[in-house]
Short mmCIF file of N, CA, C and O in Angstrom, two decimals:
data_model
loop_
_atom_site.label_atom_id
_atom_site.label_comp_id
_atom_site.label_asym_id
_atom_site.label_seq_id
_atom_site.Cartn_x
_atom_site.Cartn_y
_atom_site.Cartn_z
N UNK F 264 58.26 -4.02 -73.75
CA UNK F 264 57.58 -4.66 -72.63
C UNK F 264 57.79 -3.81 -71.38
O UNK F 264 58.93 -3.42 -71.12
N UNK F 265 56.48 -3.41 -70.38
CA UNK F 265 56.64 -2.85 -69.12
C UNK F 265 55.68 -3.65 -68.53
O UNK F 265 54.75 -4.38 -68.87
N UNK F 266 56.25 -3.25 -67.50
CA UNK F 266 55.97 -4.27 -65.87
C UNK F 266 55.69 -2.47 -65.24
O UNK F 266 56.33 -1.43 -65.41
N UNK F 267 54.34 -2.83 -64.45
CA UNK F 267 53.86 -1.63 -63.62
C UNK F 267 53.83 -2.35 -62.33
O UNK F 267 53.16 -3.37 -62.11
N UNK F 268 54.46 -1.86 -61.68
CA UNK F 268 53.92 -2.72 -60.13
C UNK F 268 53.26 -1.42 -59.63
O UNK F 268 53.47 -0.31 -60.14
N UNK F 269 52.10 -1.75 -58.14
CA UNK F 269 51.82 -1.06 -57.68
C UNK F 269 51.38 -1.08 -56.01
O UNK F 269 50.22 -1.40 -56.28
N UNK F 270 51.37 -1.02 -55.08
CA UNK F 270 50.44 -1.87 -53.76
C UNK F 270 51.68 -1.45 -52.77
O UNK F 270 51.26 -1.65 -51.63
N UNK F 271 52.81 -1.05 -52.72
CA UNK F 271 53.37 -0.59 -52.00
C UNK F 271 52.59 0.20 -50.73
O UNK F 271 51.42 0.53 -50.88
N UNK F 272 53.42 0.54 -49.25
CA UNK F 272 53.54 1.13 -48.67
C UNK F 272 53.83 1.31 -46.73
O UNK F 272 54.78 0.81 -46.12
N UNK F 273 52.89 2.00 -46.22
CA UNK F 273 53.68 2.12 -44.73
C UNK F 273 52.46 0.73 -43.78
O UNK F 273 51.23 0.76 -43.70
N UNK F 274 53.17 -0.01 -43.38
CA UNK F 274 52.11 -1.26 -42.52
C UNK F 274 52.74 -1.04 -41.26
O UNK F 274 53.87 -0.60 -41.03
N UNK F 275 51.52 -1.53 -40.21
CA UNK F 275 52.16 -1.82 -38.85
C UNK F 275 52.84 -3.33 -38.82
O UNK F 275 52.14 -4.25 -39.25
N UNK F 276 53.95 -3.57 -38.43
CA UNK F 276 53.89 -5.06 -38.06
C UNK F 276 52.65 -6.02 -37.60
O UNK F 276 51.74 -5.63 -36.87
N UNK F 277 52.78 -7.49 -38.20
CA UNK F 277 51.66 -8.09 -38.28
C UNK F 277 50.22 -7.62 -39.11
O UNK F 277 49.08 -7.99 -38.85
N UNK F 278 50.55 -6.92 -39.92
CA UNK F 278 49.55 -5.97 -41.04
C UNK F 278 49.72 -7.24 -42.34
O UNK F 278 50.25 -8.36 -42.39
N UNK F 279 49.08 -6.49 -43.17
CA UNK F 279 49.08 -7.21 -44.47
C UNK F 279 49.04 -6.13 -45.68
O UNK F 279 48.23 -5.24 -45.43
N UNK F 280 49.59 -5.99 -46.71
CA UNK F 280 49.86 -5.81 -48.25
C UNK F 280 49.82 -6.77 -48.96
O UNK F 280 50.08 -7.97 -48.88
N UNK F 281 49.25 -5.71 -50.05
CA UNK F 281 49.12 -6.66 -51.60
C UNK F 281 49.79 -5.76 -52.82
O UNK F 281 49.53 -4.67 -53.33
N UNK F 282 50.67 -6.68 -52.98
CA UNK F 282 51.48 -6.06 -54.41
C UNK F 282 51.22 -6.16 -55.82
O UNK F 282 52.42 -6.37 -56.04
N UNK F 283 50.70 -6.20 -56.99
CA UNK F 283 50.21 -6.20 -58.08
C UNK F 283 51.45 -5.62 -59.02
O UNK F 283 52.18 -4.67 -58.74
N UNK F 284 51.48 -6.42 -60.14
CA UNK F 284 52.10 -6.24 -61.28
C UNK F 284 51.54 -6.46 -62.52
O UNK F 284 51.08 -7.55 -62.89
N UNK F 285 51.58 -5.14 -63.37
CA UNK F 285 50.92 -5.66 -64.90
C UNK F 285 51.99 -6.04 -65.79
O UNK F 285 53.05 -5.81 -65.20
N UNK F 286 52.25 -6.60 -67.14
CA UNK F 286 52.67 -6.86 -67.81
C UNK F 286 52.35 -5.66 -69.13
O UNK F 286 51.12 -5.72 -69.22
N UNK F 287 52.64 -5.04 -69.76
CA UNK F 287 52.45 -4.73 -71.38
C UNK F 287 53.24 -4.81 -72.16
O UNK F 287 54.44 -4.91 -71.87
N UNK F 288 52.66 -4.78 -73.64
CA UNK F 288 53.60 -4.09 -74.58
C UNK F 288 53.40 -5.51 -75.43
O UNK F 288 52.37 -6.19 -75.39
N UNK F 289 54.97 -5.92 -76.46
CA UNK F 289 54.24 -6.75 -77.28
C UNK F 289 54.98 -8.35 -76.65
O UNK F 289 56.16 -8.71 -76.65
N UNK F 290 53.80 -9.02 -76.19
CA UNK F 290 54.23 -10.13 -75.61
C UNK F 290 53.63 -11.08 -76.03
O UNK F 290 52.41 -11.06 -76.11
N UNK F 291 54.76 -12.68 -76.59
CA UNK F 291 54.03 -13.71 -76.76
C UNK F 291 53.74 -14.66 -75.68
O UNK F 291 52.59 -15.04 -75.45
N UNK F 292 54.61 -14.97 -75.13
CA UNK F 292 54.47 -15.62 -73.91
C UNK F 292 54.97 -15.09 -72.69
O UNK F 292 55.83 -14.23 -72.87
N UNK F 293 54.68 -15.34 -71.41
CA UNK F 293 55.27 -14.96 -70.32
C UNK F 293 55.79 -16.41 -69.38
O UNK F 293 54.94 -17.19 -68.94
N UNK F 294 56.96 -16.58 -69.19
CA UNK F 294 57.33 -17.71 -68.10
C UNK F 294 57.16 -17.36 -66.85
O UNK F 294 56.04 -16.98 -66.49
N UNK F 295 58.27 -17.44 -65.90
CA UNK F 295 57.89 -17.44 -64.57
C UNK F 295 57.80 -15.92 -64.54
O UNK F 295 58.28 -15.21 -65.42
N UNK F 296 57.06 -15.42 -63.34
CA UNK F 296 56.92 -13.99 -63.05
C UNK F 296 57.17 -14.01 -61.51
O UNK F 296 56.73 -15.07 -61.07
N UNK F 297 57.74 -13.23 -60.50
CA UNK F 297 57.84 -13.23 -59.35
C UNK F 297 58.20 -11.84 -58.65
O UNK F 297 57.85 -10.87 -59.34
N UNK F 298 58.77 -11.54 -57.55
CA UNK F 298 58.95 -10.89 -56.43
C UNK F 298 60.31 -10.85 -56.23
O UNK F 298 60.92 -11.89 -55.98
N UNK F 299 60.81 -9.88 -56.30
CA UNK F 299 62.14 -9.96 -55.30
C UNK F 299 62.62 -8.45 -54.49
O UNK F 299 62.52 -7.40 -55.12
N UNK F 300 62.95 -8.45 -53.58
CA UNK F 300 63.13 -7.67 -52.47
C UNK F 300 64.74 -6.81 -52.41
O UNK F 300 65.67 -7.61 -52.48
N UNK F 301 64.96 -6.07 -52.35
CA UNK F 301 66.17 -5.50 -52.17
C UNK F 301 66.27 -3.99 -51.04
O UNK F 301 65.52 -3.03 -51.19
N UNK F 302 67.22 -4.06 -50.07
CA UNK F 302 68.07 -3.04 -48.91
C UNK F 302 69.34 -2.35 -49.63
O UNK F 302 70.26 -2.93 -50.22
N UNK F 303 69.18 -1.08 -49.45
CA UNK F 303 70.48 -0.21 -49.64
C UNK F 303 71.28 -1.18 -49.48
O UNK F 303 71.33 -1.72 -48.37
N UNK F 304 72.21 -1.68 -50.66
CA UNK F 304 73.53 -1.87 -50.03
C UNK F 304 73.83 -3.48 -50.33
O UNK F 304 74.87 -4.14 -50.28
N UNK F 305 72.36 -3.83 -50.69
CA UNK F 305 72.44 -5.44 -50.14
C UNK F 305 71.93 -5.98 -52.04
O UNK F 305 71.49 -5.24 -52.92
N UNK F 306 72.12 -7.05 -52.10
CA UNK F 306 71.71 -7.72 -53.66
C UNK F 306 70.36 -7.86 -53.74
O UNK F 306 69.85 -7.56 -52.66
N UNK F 307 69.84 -8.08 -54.28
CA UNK F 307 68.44 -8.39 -54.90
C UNK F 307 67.99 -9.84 -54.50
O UNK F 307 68.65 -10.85 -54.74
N UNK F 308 66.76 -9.83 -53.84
CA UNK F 308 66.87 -11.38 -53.21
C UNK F 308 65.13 -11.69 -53.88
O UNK F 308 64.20 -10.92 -54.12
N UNK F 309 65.32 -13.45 -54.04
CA UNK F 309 64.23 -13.76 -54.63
C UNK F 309 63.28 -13.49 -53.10
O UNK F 309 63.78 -13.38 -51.98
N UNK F 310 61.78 -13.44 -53.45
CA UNK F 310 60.93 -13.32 -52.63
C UNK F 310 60.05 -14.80 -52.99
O UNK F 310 60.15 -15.87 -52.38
N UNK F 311 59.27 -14.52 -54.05
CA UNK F 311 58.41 -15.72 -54.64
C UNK F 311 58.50 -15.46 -56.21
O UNK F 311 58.79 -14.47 -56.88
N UNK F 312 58.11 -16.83 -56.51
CA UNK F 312 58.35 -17.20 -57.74
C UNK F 312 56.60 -18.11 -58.32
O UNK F 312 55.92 -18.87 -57.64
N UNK F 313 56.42 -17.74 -59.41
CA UNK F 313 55.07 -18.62 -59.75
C UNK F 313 55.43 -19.17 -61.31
O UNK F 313 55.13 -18.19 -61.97
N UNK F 314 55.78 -19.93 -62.02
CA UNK F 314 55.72 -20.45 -63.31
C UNK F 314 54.45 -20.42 -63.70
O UNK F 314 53.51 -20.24 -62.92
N UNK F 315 54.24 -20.70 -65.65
CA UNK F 315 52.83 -20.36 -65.84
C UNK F 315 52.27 -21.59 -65.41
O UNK F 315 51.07 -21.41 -65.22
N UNK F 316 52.59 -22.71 -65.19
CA UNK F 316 51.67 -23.57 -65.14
C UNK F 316 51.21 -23.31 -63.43
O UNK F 316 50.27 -24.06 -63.18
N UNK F 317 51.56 -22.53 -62.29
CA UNK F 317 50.75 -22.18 -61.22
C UNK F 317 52.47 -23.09 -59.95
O UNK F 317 52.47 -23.30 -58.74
N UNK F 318 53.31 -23.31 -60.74
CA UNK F 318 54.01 -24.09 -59.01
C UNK F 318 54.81 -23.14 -59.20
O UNK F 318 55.27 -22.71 -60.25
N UNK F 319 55.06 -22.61 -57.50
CA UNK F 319 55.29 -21.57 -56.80
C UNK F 319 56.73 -22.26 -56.08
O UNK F 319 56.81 -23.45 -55.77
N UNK F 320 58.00 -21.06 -55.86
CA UNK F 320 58.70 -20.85 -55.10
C UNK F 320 59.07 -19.44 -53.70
O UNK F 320 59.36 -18.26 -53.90
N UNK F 321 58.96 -19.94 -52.78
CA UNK F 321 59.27 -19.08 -51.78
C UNK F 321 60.62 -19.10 -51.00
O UNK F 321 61.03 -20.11 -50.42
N UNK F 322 61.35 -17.78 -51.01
CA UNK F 322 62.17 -17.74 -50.07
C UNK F 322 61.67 -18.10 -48.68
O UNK F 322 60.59 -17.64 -48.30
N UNK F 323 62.53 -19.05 -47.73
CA UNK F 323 61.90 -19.71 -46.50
C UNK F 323 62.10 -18.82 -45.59
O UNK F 323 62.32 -19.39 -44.52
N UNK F 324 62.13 -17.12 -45.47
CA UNK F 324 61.40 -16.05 -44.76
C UNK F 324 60.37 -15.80 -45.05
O UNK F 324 60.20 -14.73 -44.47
N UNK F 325 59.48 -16.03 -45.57
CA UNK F 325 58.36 -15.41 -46.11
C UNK F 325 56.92 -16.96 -46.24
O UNK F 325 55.72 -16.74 -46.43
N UNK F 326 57.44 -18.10 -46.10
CA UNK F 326 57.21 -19.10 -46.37
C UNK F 326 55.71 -19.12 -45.50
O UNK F 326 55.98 -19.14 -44.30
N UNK F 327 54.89 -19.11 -45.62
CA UNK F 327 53.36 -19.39 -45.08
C UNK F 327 52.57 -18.20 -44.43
O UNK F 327 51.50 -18.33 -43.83
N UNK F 328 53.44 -16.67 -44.68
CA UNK F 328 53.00 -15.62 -44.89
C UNK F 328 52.67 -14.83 -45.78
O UNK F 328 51.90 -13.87 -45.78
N UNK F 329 53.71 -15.58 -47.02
CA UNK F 329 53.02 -14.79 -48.34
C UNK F 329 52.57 -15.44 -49.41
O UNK F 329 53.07 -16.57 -49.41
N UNK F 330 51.85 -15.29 -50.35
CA UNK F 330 51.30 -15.28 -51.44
C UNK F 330 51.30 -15.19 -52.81
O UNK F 330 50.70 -14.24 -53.30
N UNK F 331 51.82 -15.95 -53.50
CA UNK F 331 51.96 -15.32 -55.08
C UNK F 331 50.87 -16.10 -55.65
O UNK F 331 50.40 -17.20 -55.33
N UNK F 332 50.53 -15.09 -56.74
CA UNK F 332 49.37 -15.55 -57.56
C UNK F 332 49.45 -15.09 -58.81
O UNK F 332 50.01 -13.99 -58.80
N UNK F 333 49.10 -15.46 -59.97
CA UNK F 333 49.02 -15.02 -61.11
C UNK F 333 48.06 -14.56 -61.65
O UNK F 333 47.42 -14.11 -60.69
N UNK F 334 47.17 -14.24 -63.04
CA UNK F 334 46.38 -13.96 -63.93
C UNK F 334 46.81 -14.08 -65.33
O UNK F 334 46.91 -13.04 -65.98
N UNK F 335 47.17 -15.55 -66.08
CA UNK F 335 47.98 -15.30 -67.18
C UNK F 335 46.95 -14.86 -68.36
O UNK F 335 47.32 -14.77 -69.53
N UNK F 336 46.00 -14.67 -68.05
CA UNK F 336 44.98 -13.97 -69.29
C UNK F 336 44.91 -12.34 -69.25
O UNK F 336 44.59 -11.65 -70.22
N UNK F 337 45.31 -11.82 -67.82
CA UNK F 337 45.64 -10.44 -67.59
C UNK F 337 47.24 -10.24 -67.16
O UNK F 337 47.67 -9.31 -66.47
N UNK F 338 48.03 -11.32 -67.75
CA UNK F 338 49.36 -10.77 -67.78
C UNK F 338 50.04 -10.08 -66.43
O UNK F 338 50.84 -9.16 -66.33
N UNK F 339 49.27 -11.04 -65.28
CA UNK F 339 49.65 -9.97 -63.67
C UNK F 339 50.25 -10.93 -63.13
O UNK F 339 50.22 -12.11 -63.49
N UNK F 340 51.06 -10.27 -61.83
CA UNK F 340 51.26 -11.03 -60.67
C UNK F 340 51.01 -10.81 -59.32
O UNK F 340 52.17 -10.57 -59.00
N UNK F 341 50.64 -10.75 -58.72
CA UNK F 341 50.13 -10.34 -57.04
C UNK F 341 51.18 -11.54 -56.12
O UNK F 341 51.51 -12.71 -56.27
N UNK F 342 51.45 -10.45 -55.14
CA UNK F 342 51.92 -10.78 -54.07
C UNK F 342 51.24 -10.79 -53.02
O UNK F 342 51.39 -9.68 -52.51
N UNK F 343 50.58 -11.40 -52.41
CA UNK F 343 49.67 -10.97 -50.97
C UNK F 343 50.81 -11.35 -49.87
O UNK F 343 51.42 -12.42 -49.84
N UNK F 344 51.01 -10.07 -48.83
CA UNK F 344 51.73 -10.23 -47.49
C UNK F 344 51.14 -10.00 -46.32
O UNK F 344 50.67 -8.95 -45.89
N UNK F 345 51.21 -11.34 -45.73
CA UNK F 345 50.71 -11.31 -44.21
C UNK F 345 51.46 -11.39 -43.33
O UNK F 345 52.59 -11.77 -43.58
N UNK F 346 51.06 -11.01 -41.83
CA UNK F 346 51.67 -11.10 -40.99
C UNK F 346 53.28 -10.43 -40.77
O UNK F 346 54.30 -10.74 -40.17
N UNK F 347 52.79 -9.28 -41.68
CA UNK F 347 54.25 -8.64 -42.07
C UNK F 347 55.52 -8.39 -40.96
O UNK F 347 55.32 -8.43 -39.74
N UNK F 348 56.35 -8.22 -41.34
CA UNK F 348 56.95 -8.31 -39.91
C UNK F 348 58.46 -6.75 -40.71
O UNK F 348 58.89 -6.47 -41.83
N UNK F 349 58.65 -6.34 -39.61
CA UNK F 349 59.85 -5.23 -39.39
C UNK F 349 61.35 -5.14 -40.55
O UNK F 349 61.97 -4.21 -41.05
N UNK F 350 61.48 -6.66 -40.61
CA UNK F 350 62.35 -7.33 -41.97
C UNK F 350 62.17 -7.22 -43.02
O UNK F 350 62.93 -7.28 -43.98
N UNK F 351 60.77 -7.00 -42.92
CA UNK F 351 60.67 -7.46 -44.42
C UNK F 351 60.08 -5.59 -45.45
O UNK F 351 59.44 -5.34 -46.48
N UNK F 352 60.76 -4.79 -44.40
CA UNK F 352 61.08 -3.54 -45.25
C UNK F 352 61.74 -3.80 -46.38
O UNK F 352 62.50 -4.74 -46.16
N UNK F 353 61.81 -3.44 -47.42
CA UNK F 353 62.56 -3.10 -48.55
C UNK F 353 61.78 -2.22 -49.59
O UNK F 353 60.71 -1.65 -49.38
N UNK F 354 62.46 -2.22 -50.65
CA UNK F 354 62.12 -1.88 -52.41
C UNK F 354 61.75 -3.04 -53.03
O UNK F 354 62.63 -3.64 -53.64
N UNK F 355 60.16 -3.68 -53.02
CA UNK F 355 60.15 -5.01 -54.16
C UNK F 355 59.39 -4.88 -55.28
O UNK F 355 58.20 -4.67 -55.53
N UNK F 356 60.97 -5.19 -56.24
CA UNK F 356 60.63 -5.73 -57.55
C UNK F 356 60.00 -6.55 -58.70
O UNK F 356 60.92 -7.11 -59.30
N UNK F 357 58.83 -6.84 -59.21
CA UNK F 357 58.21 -7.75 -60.06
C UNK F 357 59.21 -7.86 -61.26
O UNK F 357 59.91 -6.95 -61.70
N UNK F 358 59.15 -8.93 -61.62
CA UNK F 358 60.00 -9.75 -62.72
C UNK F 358 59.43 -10.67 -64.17
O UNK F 358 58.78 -11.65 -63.83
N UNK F 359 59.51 -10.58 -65.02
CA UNK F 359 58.81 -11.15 -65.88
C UNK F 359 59.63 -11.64 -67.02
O UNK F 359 60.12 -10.87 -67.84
N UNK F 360 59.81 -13.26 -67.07
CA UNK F 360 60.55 -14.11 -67.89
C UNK F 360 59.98 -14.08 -69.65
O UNK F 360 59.39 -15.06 -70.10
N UNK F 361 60.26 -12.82 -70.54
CA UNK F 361 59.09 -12.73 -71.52
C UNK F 361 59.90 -13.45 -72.84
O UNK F 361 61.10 -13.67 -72.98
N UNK F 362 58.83 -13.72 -73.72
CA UNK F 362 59.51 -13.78 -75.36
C UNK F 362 58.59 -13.13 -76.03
O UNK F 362 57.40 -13.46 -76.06
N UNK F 363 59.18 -11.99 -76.73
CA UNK F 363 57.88 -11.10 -77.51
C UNK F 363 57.60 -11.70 -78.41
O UNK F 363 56.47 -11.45 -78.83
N UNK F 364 58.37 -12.74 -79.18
CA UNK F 364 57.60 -13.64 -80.27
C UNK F 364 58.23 -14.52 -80.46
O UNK F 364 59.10 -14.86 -79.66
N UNK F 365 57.89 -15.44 -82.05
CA UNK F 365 58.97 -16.69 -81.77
C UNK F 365 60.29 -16.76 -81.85
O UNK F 365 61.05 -17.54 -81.27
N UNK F 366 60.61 -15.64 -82.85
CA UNK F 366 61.45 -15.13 -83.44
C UNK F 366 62.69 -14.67 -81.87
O UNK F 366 63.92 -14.63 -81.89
N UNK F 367 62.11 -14.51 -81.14
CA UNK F 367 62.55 -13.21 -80.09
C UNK F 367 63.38 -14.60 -78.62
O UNK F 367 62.68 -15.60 -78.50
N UNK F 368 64.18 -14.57 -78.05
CA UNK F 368 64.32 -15.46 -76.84
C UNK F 368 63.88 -14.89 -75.73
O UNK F 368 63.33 -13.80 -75.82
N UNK F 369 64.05 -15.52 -74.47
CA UNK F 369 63.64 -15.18 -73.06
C UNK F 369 64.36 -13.89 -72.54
O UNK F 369 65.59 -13.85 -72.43
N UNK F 370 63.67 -12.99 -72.28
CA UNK F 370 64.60 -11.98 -71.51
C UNK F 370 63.87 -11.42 -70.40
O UNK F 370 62.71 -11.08 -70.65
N UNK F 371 64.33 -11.26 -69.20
CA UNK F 371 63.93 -10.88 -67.93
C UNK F 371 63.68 -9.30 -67.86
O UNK F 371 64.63 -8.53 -67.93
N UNK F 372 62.38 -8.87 -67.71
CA UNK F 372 61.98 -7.70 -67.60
C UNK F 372 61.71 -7.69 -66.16
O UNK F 372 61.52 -8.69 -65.48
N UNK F 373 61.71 -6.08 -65.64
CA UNK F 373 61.58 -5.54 -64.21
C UNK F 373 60.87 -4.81 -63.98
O UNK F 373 60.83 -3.89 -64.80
N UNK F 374 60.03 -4.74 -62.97
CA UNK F 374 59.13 -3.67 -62.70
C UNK F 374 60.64 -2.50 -62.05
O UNK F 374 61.87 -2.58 -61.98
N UNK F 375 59.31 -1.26 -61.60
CA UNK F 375 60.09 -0.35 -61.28
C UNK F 375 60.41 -0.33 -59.58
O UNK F 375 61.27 0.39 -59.08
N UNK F 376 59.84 -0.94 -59.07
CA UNK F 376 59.99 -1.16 -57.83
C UNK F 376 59.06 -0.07 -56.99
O UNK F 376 58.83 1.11 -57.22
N UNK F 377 58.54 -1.09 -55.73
CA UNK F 377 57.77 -0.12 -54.90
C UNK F 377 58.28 -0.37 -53.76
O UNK F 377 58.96 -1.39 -53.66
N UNK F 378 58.10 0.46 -52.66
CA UNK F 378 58.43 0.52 -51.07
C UNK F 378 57.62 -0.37 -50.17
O UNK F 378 56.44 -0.59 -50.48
N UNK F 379 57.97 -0.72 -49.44
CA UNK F 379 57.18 -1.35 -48.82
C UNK F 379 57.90 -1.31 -47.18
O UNK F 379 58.92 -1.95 -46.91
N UNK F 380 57.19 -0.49 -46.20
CA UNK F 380 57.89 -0.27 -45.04
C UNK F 380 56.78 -0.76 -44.26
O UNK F 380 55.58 -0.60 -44.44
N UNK F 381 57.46 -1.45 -43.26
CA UNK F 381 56.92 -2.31 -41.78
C UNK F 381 57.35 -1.61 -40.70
O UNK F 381 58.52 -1.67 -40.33
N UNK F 382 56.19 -0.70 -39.93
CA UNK F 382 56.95 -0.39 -38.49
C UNK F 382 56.77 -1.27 -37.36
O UNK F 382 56.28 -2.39 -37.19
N UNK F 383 57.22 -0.57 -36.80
CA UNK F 383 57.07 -1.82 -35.20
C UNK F 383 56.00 -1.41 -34.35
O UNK F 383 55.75 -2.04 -33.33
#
């Protein structure tokens, strides 16, 4: 299983990005898929969260600026970011809760991470 993220890059504050993640390889189901953000130095922090049935979790920085969305027939996840702000620089990661079959349990796959820089 790979996770491609892609949509990274340089925004002005108050700009907007869109982050995209594919899924491949051999997958039976996919559970929750989401976002998470990480700084030199600092842990890995949730961003947003979407389960397949569509209910969404947001870290309450990001809370009515960003966006998660799915495609569970194209195995994606999108992040849309608005109103970006100076903070919310980091490296973010897509995540994918998979079971390659029945046989197989849940294991958390990672994208590779993209940049995402906010100037002032």
């Amino acid at each position: 299983v790979q996770l491609q993220a892609s949509g990274g890059g340089l925004v002005q504050a108050g700009g907007s990005l869109k982050l995209s993640c594919a899924a491949s390889g051999t997958i039976y189901k996919i559970n929750d898929m989401g976002w998470y953000r990480q700084a030199p130095g600092n842990e890995r922090e949730l961003v947003a969260v979407i389960t397949n049935n569509g209910n969404t979790n947001y870290a309450e920085s990001v809370k009515g600026r960003f966006t998660v969305s799915r495609d569970n027939a194209k195995k994606t996840v999108t992040l849309q970011m608005n109103s970006l702000k100076t903070e919310d620089t980091d490296v973010y990661y897509c995540k994918a809760e998979v079971r390659r079959s029945l046989t197989f349990g849940l294991r958390d796959y990672w994208g590779q991470g993209t940049q995402v820089t906010v100037s002032s």
